[in-house]
Coordinates of C-alpha atoms in Angstrom, one line a residue:
Chain A
M274 CA -20.7 -11.8 1.0
R275 CA -19.2 -12.3 4.4
A276 CA -16.0 -10.3 3.0
L277 CA -18.2 -7.5 2.3
I278 CA -20.2 -7.3 5.6
A279 CA -16.8 -7.4 7.7
Q280 CA -14.8 -4.2 5.3
C281 CA -18.4 -2.5 5.7
R282 CA -18.2 -3.0 9.5
A283 CA -14.7 -2.2 9.5
E284 CA -15.4 0.9 7.4
V285 CA -18.0 2.1 9.5
S286 CA -16.1 1.7 12.8
M287 CA -13.2 3.4 11.6
T288 CA -14.7 6.5 10.3
L289 CA -16.8 7.0 13.5
R290 CA -13.6 6.6 15.3
R291 CA -11.9 9.6 13.1
G292 CA -12.4 12.5 15.2
E293 CA -11.3 14.9 12.2
T294 CA -14.0 13.2 10.4
L295 CA -16.6 13.8 12.8
L296 CA -15.5 17.4 13.1
L297 CA -15.6 18.0 9.2
T298 CA -18.9 16.0 8.8
I299 CA -21.0 16.8 11.6
G300 CA -19.2 19.7 13.4
I301 CA -19.0 22.5 10.7
P302 CA -21.7 21.8 9.0
L303 CA -23.8 22.1 12.4
L304 CA -21.8 25.2 13.1
L305 CA -22.7 27.0 9.9
L306 CA -26.6 25.9 10.0
V307 CA -26.4 27.5 13.5
F308 CA -24.9 30.8 12.3
F309 CA -26.4 31.1 8.9
S310 CA -29.7 30.5 10.3
E311 CA -29.2 33.8 12.8
I312 CA -28.1 36.0 10.2
K313 CA -29.7 37.2 6.8
I314 CA -27.7 36.6 4.0
T315 CA -29.5 34.2 2.4
G316 CA -30.5 35.7 -0.8
S317 CA -34.6 36.0 0.2
E318 CA -36.3 38.4 1.4
T319 CA -39.2 36.7 2.3
A320 CA -38.0 33.4 3.4
H321 CA -36.3 33.0 6.9
P322 CA -32.8 32.0 6.6
V323 CA -33.2 28.4 8.5
N324 CA -35.7 27.4 5.2
V325 CA -32.6 28.5 2.9
V326 CA -29.8 27.5 5.0
T327 CA -31.2 23.7 6.1
P328 CA -31.1 22.1 2.8
G329 CA -27.8 24.1 2.0
V330 CA -26.1 22.3 5.1
L331 CA -27.6 19.1 4.5
A332 CA -25.9 19.2 0.7
L333 CA -23.0 20.6 2.2
A334 CA -22.6 17.9 4.6
I335 CA -23.1 15.0 1.5
M336 CA -20.2 16.6 0.4
S337 CA -17.8 16.7 3.2
T338 CA -18.4 12.9 4.0
S339 CA -18.6 11.9 0.2
M340 CA -15.6 13.6 -1.0
V341 CA -13.4 15.2 1.6
S342 CA -13.6 12.4 4.5
L343 CA -13.9 9.7 2.3
G344 CA -11.1 11.0 -0.5
I345 CA -8.6 11.8 2.3
A346 CA -9.1 8.3 4.1
T347 CA -8.7 6.4 1.2
G348 CA -5.8 8.4 0.3
F349 CA -3.9 7.9 3.6
E350 CA -4.6 4.0 3.0
R351 CA -3.0 3.8 0.0
G352 CA 0.1 6.1 1.4
Y353 CA 0.3 3.6 4.2
G354 CA 0.2 0.5 1.9
V355 CA -3.3 -0.7 3.3
L356 CA -4.7 -0.7 -0.4
K357 CA -1.5 -2.2 -1.8
R358 CA -2.3 -5.1 0.6
L359 CA -5.7 -5.4 -0.2
G360 CA -5.3 -5.7 -3.8
A361 CA -3.5 -9.2 -3.1
T362 CA -6.9 -10.4 -1.0
P363 CA -10.0 -11.9 -2.6
L364 CA -11.7 -8.7 -1.0
G365 CA -11.4 -7.1 -4.8
R366 CA -12.0 -3.3 -5.7
G367 CA -15.7 -3.9 -6.3
R368 CA -16.3 -5.0 -2.7
L369 CA -13.9 -2.5 -0.9
L370 CA -15.5 0.4 -3.1
A371 CA -19.1 -1.0 -2.0
A372 CA -18.1 -0.9 1.6
K373 CA -16.8 2.5 1.4
I374 CA -20.0 3.5 0.3
V375 CA -21.8 2.0 2.4
A376 CA -19.8 3.8 5.0
V377 CA -20.4 6.7 3.7
M378 CA -24.0 6.1 3.5
V379 CA -24.6 5.2 7.1
I380 CA -22.6 8.5 8.2
E381 CA -24.7 10.8 5.8
V382 CA -27.8 8.9 7.3
L383 CA -26.9 10.1 11.0
Q384 CA -25.5 13.3 9.7
A385 CA -29.2 13.8 8.2
I386 CA -30.7 13.2 11.4
V387 CA -28.8 15.8 13.3
I388 CA -29.0 18.2 10.9
V389 CA -32.8 18.3 10.0
G390 CA -33.1 17.8 13.9
V391 CA -31.2 21.2 14.4
G392 CA -32.9 22.5 11.9
F393 CA -36.2 21.8 13.0
A394 CA -35.1 23.4 16.7
L395 CA -34.2 26.7 14.5
G396 CA -37.4 26.8 13.5
W397 CA -36.8 25.3 10.1
K398 CA -40.1 24.8 8.2
P399 CA -39.6 22.3 5.1
S400 CA -42.1 22.1 2.3
G401 CA -42.5 19.4 -0.5
G402 CA -44.1 16.7 1.9
V403 CA -43.4 13.4 1.6
L404 CA -42.5 13.3 -2.0
G405 CA -40.2 16.3 -1.0
G406 CA -38.5 14.2 1.1
I407 CA -38.0 11.6 -1.5
A408 CA -36.9 13.7 -3.9
A409 CA -34.3 15.1 -1.4
A410 CA -33.0 11.7 -0.6
V411 CA -32.7 11.0 -4.3
A412 CA -30.7 14.2 -5.0
C413 CA -28.3 13.2 -1.8
I414 CA -27.6 9.9 -3.1
V415 CA -27.0 11.3 -6.7
G416 CA -24.5 13.8 -4.9
S417 CA -22.9 11.0 -2.7
L418 CA -22.1 9.4 -5.9
A419 CA -20.8 12.3 -7.7
F420 CA -18.8 13.7 -4.7
G421 CA -17.8 10.2 -3.6
G422 CA -16.2 9.5 -7.4
I423 CA -14.5 12.8 -7.3
G424 CA -12.9 12.0 -3.9
L425 CA -12.0 8.5 -5.1
A426 CA -10.6 9.7 -8.3
M427 CA -8.3 12.1 -6.3
A428 CA -7.2 9.6 -4.1
G429 CA -6.3 6.9 -6.6
R430 CA -4.1 9.4 -8.3
L431 CA -2.7 11.4 -6.0
R432 CA 0.0 11.3 -3.3
A433 CA -1.8 11.1 0.2
E434 CA -0.6 14.7 1.5
V435 CA -1.3 16.0 -1.9
N436 CA -4.7 14.7 -1.9
L437 CA -5.2 15.9 1.4
A438 CA -4.7 19.3 0.1
A439 CA -6.3 19.1 -2.8
A440 CA -9.4 17.9 -1.2
N441 CA -9.4 20.6 1.4
G442 CA -8.9 23.2 -1.2
L443 CA -12.0 22.0 -3.6
Y444 CA -14.0 22.0 -0.6
L445 CA -13.7 25.7 0.2
V446 CA -14.0 26.6 -3.2
L447 CA -17.2 24.3 -3.7
L448 CA -18.5 25.9 -0.5
L449 CA -18.2 29.0 -1.4
L450 CA -19.5 28.5 -4.9
G451 CA -21.9 25.9 -4.2
G452 CA -25.0 27.9 -3.0
M453 CA -25.1 26.0 0.2
V454 CA -24.7 29.0 2.6
V455 CA -23.7 32.0 0.2
P456 CA -26.6 31.9 -2.1
L457 CA -25.7 31.7 -5.9
S458 CA -27.7 35.2 -6.3
V459 CA -25.3 37.2 -4.8
L460 CA -22.3 36.0 -7.2
P461 CA -21.5 37.7 -10.3
K462 CA -23.0 36.7 -13.1
A463 CA -20.2 34.7 -15.2
L464 CA -19.1 33.1 -11.6
R465 CA -22.9 31.8 -11.1
V466 CA -23.1 30.7 -14.5
F467 CA -19.8 28.6 -13.6
A468 CA -20.9 27.5 -10.3
E469 CA -23.9 26.3 -11.9
I470 CA -22.2 23.6 -13.5
L471 CA -20.6 22.3 -10.6
P472 CA -22.0 19.5 -8.5
A473 CA -21.9 21.8 -5.0
A474 CA -24.3 23.9 -6.8
A475 CA -26.4 21.4 -8.6
L476 CA -27.0 19.5 -5.4
S477 CA -27.6 22.1 -2.8
S478 CA -30.5 23.5 -5.5
A479 CA -31.8 19.9 -6.2
V480 CA -32.3 19.5 -2.5
R481 CA -33.9 22.9 -1.9
D482 CA -36.1 22.0 -5.2
A483 CA -37.5 19.2 -3.2
I484 CA -37.9 20.9 0.4
A485 CA -37.7 24.7 -0.2
T486 CA -38.8 27.1 -2.3
T487 CA -35.7 29.5 -3.0
G488 CA -32.5 29.2 -4.2
T489 CA -33.1 26.9 -7.1
Y490 CA -32.1 27.2 -10.9
S491 CA -33.5 25.2 -13.6
G492 CA -31.4 22.4 -14.8
C493 CA -29.7 21.5 -11.6
W494 CA -31.0 18.1 -11.6
I495 CA -29.5 17.6 -15.2
V496 CA -26.1 18.7 -13.9
L497 CA -26.2 16.8 -10.9
V498 CA -27.2 13.3 -12.3
I499 CA -24.6 14.0 -15.0
W500 CA -22.1 14.3 -12.5
G501 CA -23.4 11.3 -10.5
V502 CA -22.4 9.2 -13.3
I503 CA -19.5 10.5 -14.6
T504 CA -17.4 10.7 -11.8
P505 CA -18.0 7.3 -10.3
L506 CA -16.8 5.9 -13.8
I507 CA -13.8 8.1 -13.5
A508 CA -12.9 6.9 -10.2
G509 CA -13.1 3.3 -11.3
M510 CA -11.1 3.6 -14.0
S511 CA -8.6 5.6 -12.3
F512 CA -8.5 3.7 -8.9
R513 CA -5.3 2.3 -8.3
F514 CA -4.2 -0.2 -5.4
L515 CA -0.6 0.4 -5.9
G516 CA 2.1 3.3 -4.9
D517 CA 1.6 6.5 -3.4
Chain B
M256 CA 6.1 -24.6 -11.7
A257 CA 4.3 -22.6 -8.8
L258 CA 6.3 -19.5 -10.3
S259 CA 7.6 -18.8 -13.5
V260 CA 9.5 -15.6 -14.9
D261 CA 10.5 -15.9 -18.6
N262 CA 12.7 -13.2 -20.2
L263 CA 10.6 -10.5 -18.0
V264 CA 11.3 -6.9 -19.0
I265 CA 10.1 -4.0 -16.8
R266 CA 10.3 -0.6 -17.5
H267 CA 9.2 2.6 -15.7
G268 CA 8.9 5.2 -18.0
E269 CA 12.5 5.3 -19.5
V270 CA 13.8 3.4 -16.9
L271 CA 14.7 -0.3 -17.4
A272 CA 14.3 -1.9 -14.1
V273 CA 13.9 -5.6 -15.4
D274 CA 16.0 -6.7 -18.0
R275 CA 15.3 -10.2 -19.5
L276 CA 15.0 -12.0 -16.4
S277 CA 14.1 -15.7 -16.1
F278 CA 13.8 -18.1 -13.4
S279 CA 11.3 -20.3 -11.7
V280 CA 10.3 -21.9 -8.6
A281 CA 9.0 -25.1 -7.8
K282 CA 6.1 -26.1 -5.7
G283 CA 6.7 -26.2 -1.8
E284 CA 10.2 -24.7 -2.8
V285 CA 11.6 -21.5 -0.6
V286 CA 13.6 -19.2 -2.9
A287 CA 15.6 -16.0 -1.5
L288 CA 15.8 -13.1 -3.7
L289 CA 18.9 -11.2 -3.3
G290 CA 20.1 -7.9 -4.6
P291 CA 21.4 -4.5 -4.0
N292 CA 18.6 -1.5 -3.8
G293 CA 17.2 -0.8 -7.6
A294 CA 18.1 -4.1 -8.9
G295 CA 14.9 -5.2 -9.9
K296 CA 13.6 -7.4 -7.0
T297 CA 10.7 -5.4 -5.9
S298 CA 9.3 -4.5 -9.7
T299 CA 9.9 -8.6 -10.0
V300 CA 7.7 -9.2 -7.1
E301 CA 5.0 -6.8 -7.5
T302 CA 4.8 -8.3 -11.1
L303 CA 4.4 -11.9 -9.9
E304 CA 1.9 -10.4 -7.1
G305 CA -0.2 -8.9 -10.0
Y306 CA 0.1 -5.2 -9.2
R307 CA 1.9 -4.3 -12.5
S308 CA 1.8 -5.8 -16.0
P309 CA 5.5 -7.0 -17.6
T310 CA 6.8 -4.6 -20.4
A311 CA 7.4 -7.6 -22.0
G312 CA 7.8 -11.4 -21.3
T313 CA 5.5 -13.5 -19.2
V314 CA 5.1 -14.5 -15.6
R315 CA 3.0 -17.5 -14.0
V316 CA 1.7 -18.3 -10.8
L317 CA 0.4 -21.8 -10.2
G318 CA 0.3 -21.4 -14.4
L319 CA -1.9 -18.5 -14.1
D320 CA -1.3 -14.9 -15.5
P321 CA -1.2 -12.9 -12.2
V322 CA -3.0 -9.5 -13.8
A323 CA -5.3 -10.9 -16.1
Q324 CA -6.4 -14.0 -14.1
R325 CA -6.0 -11.9 -10.5
R326 CA -9.8 -12.9 -9.3
E327 CA -8.8 -16.9 -9.6
L328 CA -5.4 -16.2 -8.1
S329 CA -6.1 -14.0 -5.3
G330 CA -7.3 -16.6 -2.9
S331 CA -4.2 -18.4 -3.2
L332 CA -1.8 -15.6 -2.7
G333 CA 0.0 -14.5 0.8
V334 CA 1.3 -11.2 0.6
M335 CA 4.1 -9.6 3.0
L336 CA 4.6 -6.1 2.9
Q337 CA 8.2 -4.4 3.7
Q338 CA 6.4 -2.1 5.8
G339 CA 2.9 -0.8 6.4
G340 CA -0.2 -2.3 5.0
V341 CA -2.5 -2.3 8.2
Y342 CA -5.1 0.4 8.8
P343 CA -3.4 1.9 12.3
V344 CA -6.0 2.4 14.4
M345 CA -6.6 -1.2 14.2
T346 CA -5.6 -4.1 16.8
P347 CA -3.8 -7.2 15.5
T348 CA -7.1 -9.1 16.9
Q349 CA -9.3 -6.6 14.4
V350 CA -7.2 -6.7 11.5
L351 CA -6.7 -10.3 11.2
A352 CA -10.1 -11.1 11.7
L353 CA -11.0 -8.8 8.8
F354 CA -8.8 -10.4 6.7
A355 CA -10.0 -14.0 7.6
A356 CA -13.3 -12.7 6.5
Y357 CA -11.9 -12.5 2.8
Y358 CA -11.1 -16.0 2.7
P359 CA -12.9 -19.5 2.6
T360 CA -11.0 -21.0 4.7
P361 CA -8.9 -19.1 7.0
R362 CA -6.4 -20.1 9.8
D363 CA -7.5 -19.3 13.3
P364 CA -6.2 -15.4 14.2
K365 CA -6.0 -16.5 17.9
E366 CA -3.8 -19.4 17.0
L367 CA -1.7 -17.3 14.7
L368 CA -1.6 -14.7 17.3
E369 CA 0.0 -17.3 19.6
V370 CA 2.3 -18.5 17.5
L371 CA 3.9 -15.4 16.8
G372 CA 3.9 -14.3 20.1
L373 CA 1.6 -11.2 19.7
T374 CA -1.2 -12.6 22.1
A375 CA 0.0 -9.4 24.7
V376 CA -0.2 -7.0 22.2
A377 CA -3.3 -8.5 20.8
S378 CA -5.4 -5.4 21.5
T379 CA -2.9 -2.8 20.7
P380 CA -3.6 -0.5 17.6
W381 CA -1.2 -1.5 15.2
K382 CA 0.2 2.4 14.9
R383 CA 1.4 1.9 18.7
L384 CA 3.2 -1.9 18.3
S385 CA 6.9 -1.7 17.6
G386 CA 8.6 -2.4 14.4
G387 CA 9.4 -6.1 14.9
E388 CA 5.7 -6.7 16.3
Q389 CA 4.4 -4.9 13.4
Q390 CA 6.3 -7.3 11.2
R391 CA 4.5 -10.0 12.8
V392 CA 1.4 -8.8 12.8
S393 CA 2.2 -8.3 9.1
F394 CA 3.5 -12.0 8.5
A395 CA 0.2 -13.4 10.2
L396 CA -1.8 -11.7 7.6
A397 CA 0.0 -13.1 4.9
L398 CA -0.5 -16.6 6.3
I399 CA -4.4 -15.9 7.6
G400 CA -5.8 -17.4 4.2
R401 CA -4.0 -20.7 4.3
P402 CA -1.8 -19.2 0.7
S403 CA -0.6 -21.7 -1.6
V404 CA 2.0 -19.2 -2.8
L405 CA 3.6 -16.9 0.1
F406 CA 5.4 -13.7 -0.9
L407 CA 7.2 -12.2 1.6
D408 CA 9.3 -8.8 1.7
E409 CA 12.2 -8.6 4.4
P410 CA 10.1 -10.5 6.7
T411 CA 12.2 -10.6 10.1
A412 CA 13.4 -6.7 9.2
G413 CA 13.2 -5.1 13.0
V414 CA 12.1 -8.2 14.7
D415 CA 14.1 -9.8 17.7
L416 CA 15.5 -13.0 18.2
H417 CA 12.5 -15.0 19.6
G418 CA 10.3 -13.4 16.9
R419 CA 12.9 -14.3 13.9
H420 CA 12.9 -17.7 15.4
A421 CA 9.1 -17.9 15.6
I422 CA 8.7 -16.5 11.5
R423 CA 11.3 -18.6 9.9
S424 CA 10.3 -22.0 11.8
L425 CA 6.6 -20.9 10.2
I426 CA 8.5 -20.4 6.8
Q427 CA 10.0 -23.6 7.3
Q428 CA 6.7 -25.2 8.0
Q429 CA 4.7 -23.5 5.2
A430 CA 7.2 -24.8 2.8
A431 CA 6.8 -28.6 4.6
D432 CA 3.2 -28.3 4.0
G433 CA 3.4 -27.8 0.0
V434 CA 3.5 -23.6 -0.1
T435 CA 5.7 -22.0 -2.5
V436 CA 7.8 -19.2 -0.6
L437 CA 9.6 -16.2 -2.5
L438 CA 11.5 -14.2 0.2
T439 CA 13.0 -10.9 -0.6
T440 CA 15.7 -10.2 1.8
H441 CA 18.8 -8.3 2.5
E442 CA 19.8 -10.6 4.8
M443 CA 22.1 -13.4 3.9
A444 CA 21.6 -15.3 7.3
E445 CA 17.8 -14.9 6.5
A446 CA 18.6 -16.6 2.9
E447 CA 21.0 -19.3 4.5
A448 CA 18.6 -20.0 7.3
V449 CA 15.4 -20.9 5.1
A450 CA 16.1 -21.0 1.2
D451 CA 16.3 -24.2 -0.5
R452 CA 18.0 -21.7 -3.6
V453 CA 18.9 -18.6 -3.7
A454 CA 18.6 -16.0 -6.7
I455 CA 21.0 -13.0 -6.8
V456 CA 19.6 -10.2 -9.2
H457 CA 21.5 -7.4 -10.0
D458 CA 21.0 -4.4 -12.6
G459 CA 17.4 -6.1 -13.6
T460 CA 19.3 -9.7 -14.4
L461 CA 19.6 -12.6 -12.8
A462 CA 23.4 -12.7 -12.0
R463 CA 23.4 -16.4 -10.2
M464 CA 20.8 -18.6 -8.7
G465 CA 21.3 -22.0 -7.3
S466 CA 21.3 -24.0 -3.8
L467 CA 23.6 -22.6 -1.2
S468 CA 26.1 -25.3 -1.9
E469 CA 26.1 -24.2 -5.6
L470 CA 26.4 -20.4 -4.8
T471 CA 29.4 -20.7 -2.3
G472 CA 32.5 -22.4 -3.6
D473 CA 36.4 -22.6 -3.2
G474 CA 38.5 -20.0 -2.3
V475 CA 40.5 -18.6 0.6
F476 CA 39.0 -15.4 1.9
F477 CA 40.9 -13.0 4.6
E478 CA 41.0 -9.0 5.6
A479 CA 43.8 -6.9 5.9
S480 CA 44.7 -4.0 8.0
A481 CA 46.6 -2.2 5.0
A482 CA 46.2 -2.1 1.4
L483 CA 47.9 -4.9 -0.3
N484 CA 49.7 -4.9 -3.9
L485 CA 48.1 -7.8 -5.3
D486 CA 50.3 -8.2 -8.3
S487 CA 52.8 -8.8 -5.9
L488 CA 50.8 -11.0 -3.5
S489 CA 49.7 -13.0 -6.1
A490 CA 52.9 -13.6 -7.7
A491 CA 54.1 -14.7 -3.9
L492 CA 51.5 -17.2 -3.5
S493 CA 51.3 -18.3 -7.1
V494 CA 47.5 -17.9 -7.1
A495 CA 45.2 -15.2 -8.4
V496 CA 44.1 -13.0 -5.6
R497 CA 41.2 -10.4 -5.8
E498 CA 40.2 -7.5 -3.9
E499 CA 36.3 -7.8 -3.5
L500 CA 35.9 -4.7 -1.6
P501 CA 38.2 -2.6 0.3
G502 CA 40.5 -4.4 2.6
R503 CA 38.6 -7.9 1.8
Y504 CA 40.8 -10.1 -0.4
R505 CA 39.4 -13.8 -1.9
I506 CA 42.6 -16.4 -3.3
D507 CA 41.6 -18.5 -5.8
G508 CA 43.0 -21.9 -4.2
E509 CA 43.0 -24.1 -1.5
A510 CA 43.8 -23.1 2.3
S511 CA 46.6 -25.4 2.5
P512 CA 48.8 -24.6 5.4
E513 CA 51.9 -23.6 3.0
L514 CA 49.5 -21.2 1.6
V515 CA 48.3 -19.9 4.9
A516 CA 51.7 -19.0 6.2
S517 CA 53.0 -17.6 2.9
L518 CA 50.0 -15.2 3.2
G519 CA 50.8 -14.3 7.0
T520 CA 54.8 -14.2 5.8
W521 CA 54.0 -11.8 3.3
L522 CA 51.3 -9.7 4.9
A523 CA 54.3 -9.4 7.9
G524 CA 56.7 -8.4 5.5
Q525 CA 54.4 -5.4 4.3
G526 CA 53.4 -4.4 7.9
A527 CA 49.7 -5.9 7.7
T528 CA 48.0 -7.6 9.8
L529 CA 45.7 -10.8 8.8
G530 CA 42.3 -11.0 9.7
A531 CA 39.2 -12.9 9.2
L532 CA 40.9 -15.8 7.8
R533 CA 38.4 -18.4 6.0
S534 CA 38.0 -21.4 3.8
G535 CA 35.1 -21.8 1.4
A536 CA 32.8 -18.7 0.0
S537 CA 29.6 -18.0 2.2
L538 CA 26.4 -16.7 0.7
E539 CA 27.8 -13.5 1.7
D540 CA 31.1 -13.7 -0.2
T541 CA 29.3 -14.6 -3.3
Y542 CA 26.9 -12.1 -3.2
V543 CA 30.1 -9.4 -2.4
A544 CA 31.5 -11.0 -5.8
I545 CA 28.5 -10.4 -8.1
V546 CA 27.2 -7.0 -6.6
G547 CA 30.4 -5.2 -5.3
E548 CA 30.3 -2.0 -3.9
R549 CA 27.1 -1.7 -3.7
A550 CA 26.7 -5.2 -1.4
H551 CA 26.7 -3.0 1.9
E552 CA 23.7 -1.1 1.4
V553 CA 21.1 -1.4 3.9
T554 CA 18.3 0.3 3.1
S555 CA 15.6 -1.4 1.0
D556 CA 14.5 0.0 -2.0
P557 CA 10.5 1.6 -2.0
P558 CA 8.5 -0.1 -4.4
S559 CA 8.0 1.3 -7.9
T560 CA 11.1 3.9 -7.7
P561 CA 14.3 2.3 -8.7
R562 CA 17.4 4.3 -8.2
R563 CA 19.1 2.8 -11.2
R564 CA 18.7 5.1 -14.0
R565 CA 19.8 2.9 -16.9
R566 CA 18.2 4.0 -20.3
R567 CA 18.0 1.7 -23.1

């Protein structure tokens, strides 16, 4: 337990000290929240943009932290030989991954506080009550697992620089196809069907399903849970301490 | 035996990195693993450290399989990588405290910082430390868990004289306390300073292994300023003369005054100058004799990417 606590502390501290991580995980989501709350491209004729965008930006924040930030940092740790060195200690793969998950969760709680606070300031009125809030939290946790699994699977296999490019590229694709700020309803039908089986759209829809009334599609929870189970398993099997 | 390697074969795809390598290391012994880049040293050590499974053969560390019984073994190992291996933003104090938390009875980080002369940079992030300071932090990390077996990869590369002395003293102290040390190095002086035995690996096989006195033997060694006709020189001296590297020669015989005088006379007759005359082989001479032209490669092989491309 002492090793796990120490590693958790180290992971959280290092994540909070990475400026580029804070820009990606807090700065960009906030910018998108403010921008898209003020313009009407939400796909809903009746809802105020902020009511549609805030749940989407929460989903985006989860994706930024779990997949991009975690994946890139872990990829560079492998490139620096840190993972190789840790592999020879009693810390073990399980506790290392657990510490990384805890660090991600801590950052996500901070993100949620900031985004929800700014959302309220912009006039956001969530629906669903307490149960809706709980459901949204569950969706975020499952989404974290799904995106964390993707990030770690890439970090566990790709060279650090390739992983960096791949994570950023995937982030952009999922941002555009994830229904987070650009509604799925404005996408061509074939692209929308494809987008609906991706974890980004599933997460943003599940969060909206919990705390908003627009922008969801049936089956988003099932898709999200499938991603949340499969990708951590893939990451666990493919994660390597050695090499770059 | 603390370490045993038995008929180890390691392939990286089609490339044969290690070919039926066997050796063992006793508890408390310091063994230096020498060899040119791509000789198979890193692959062998990584197998002993449990990072990779052998293609064939067996390795045991403290009697355990380092891959299958990694969990039981990890608390007993101290690993120093050739470079890196530390979070770049962490200071020596932070990273030693973190690693200390992994072990049940760790050494005192402050004491290690002091012994290795790192107190002044204890609060400097790893990425801002000099190469030598980074090596010393890396060495401290290998010691923090009170290991029974230490794997050290080029422990004094880039370290200043004072730091080298501190590291070598600590290696010797560890061995005296019963810690087994497998040291991978390109520096003969390092091996001569701390190793009980030396293993020379070449082309994935064990070329020679023994104590320093076993590996260094008789012979007269010299350098000459011009290319020599060896048949003519051998005939003149009545002993075999070999060119081990360009301009570097070995005479199979004892350095009698007569032989040295004859050599000097013969060289003068050829218009060549005699240099670096020495009786008895050094470790470097033995290494050069085995490894030949590749003996003076200075860069170290990157892990997992042997340059040799032998296909079998």
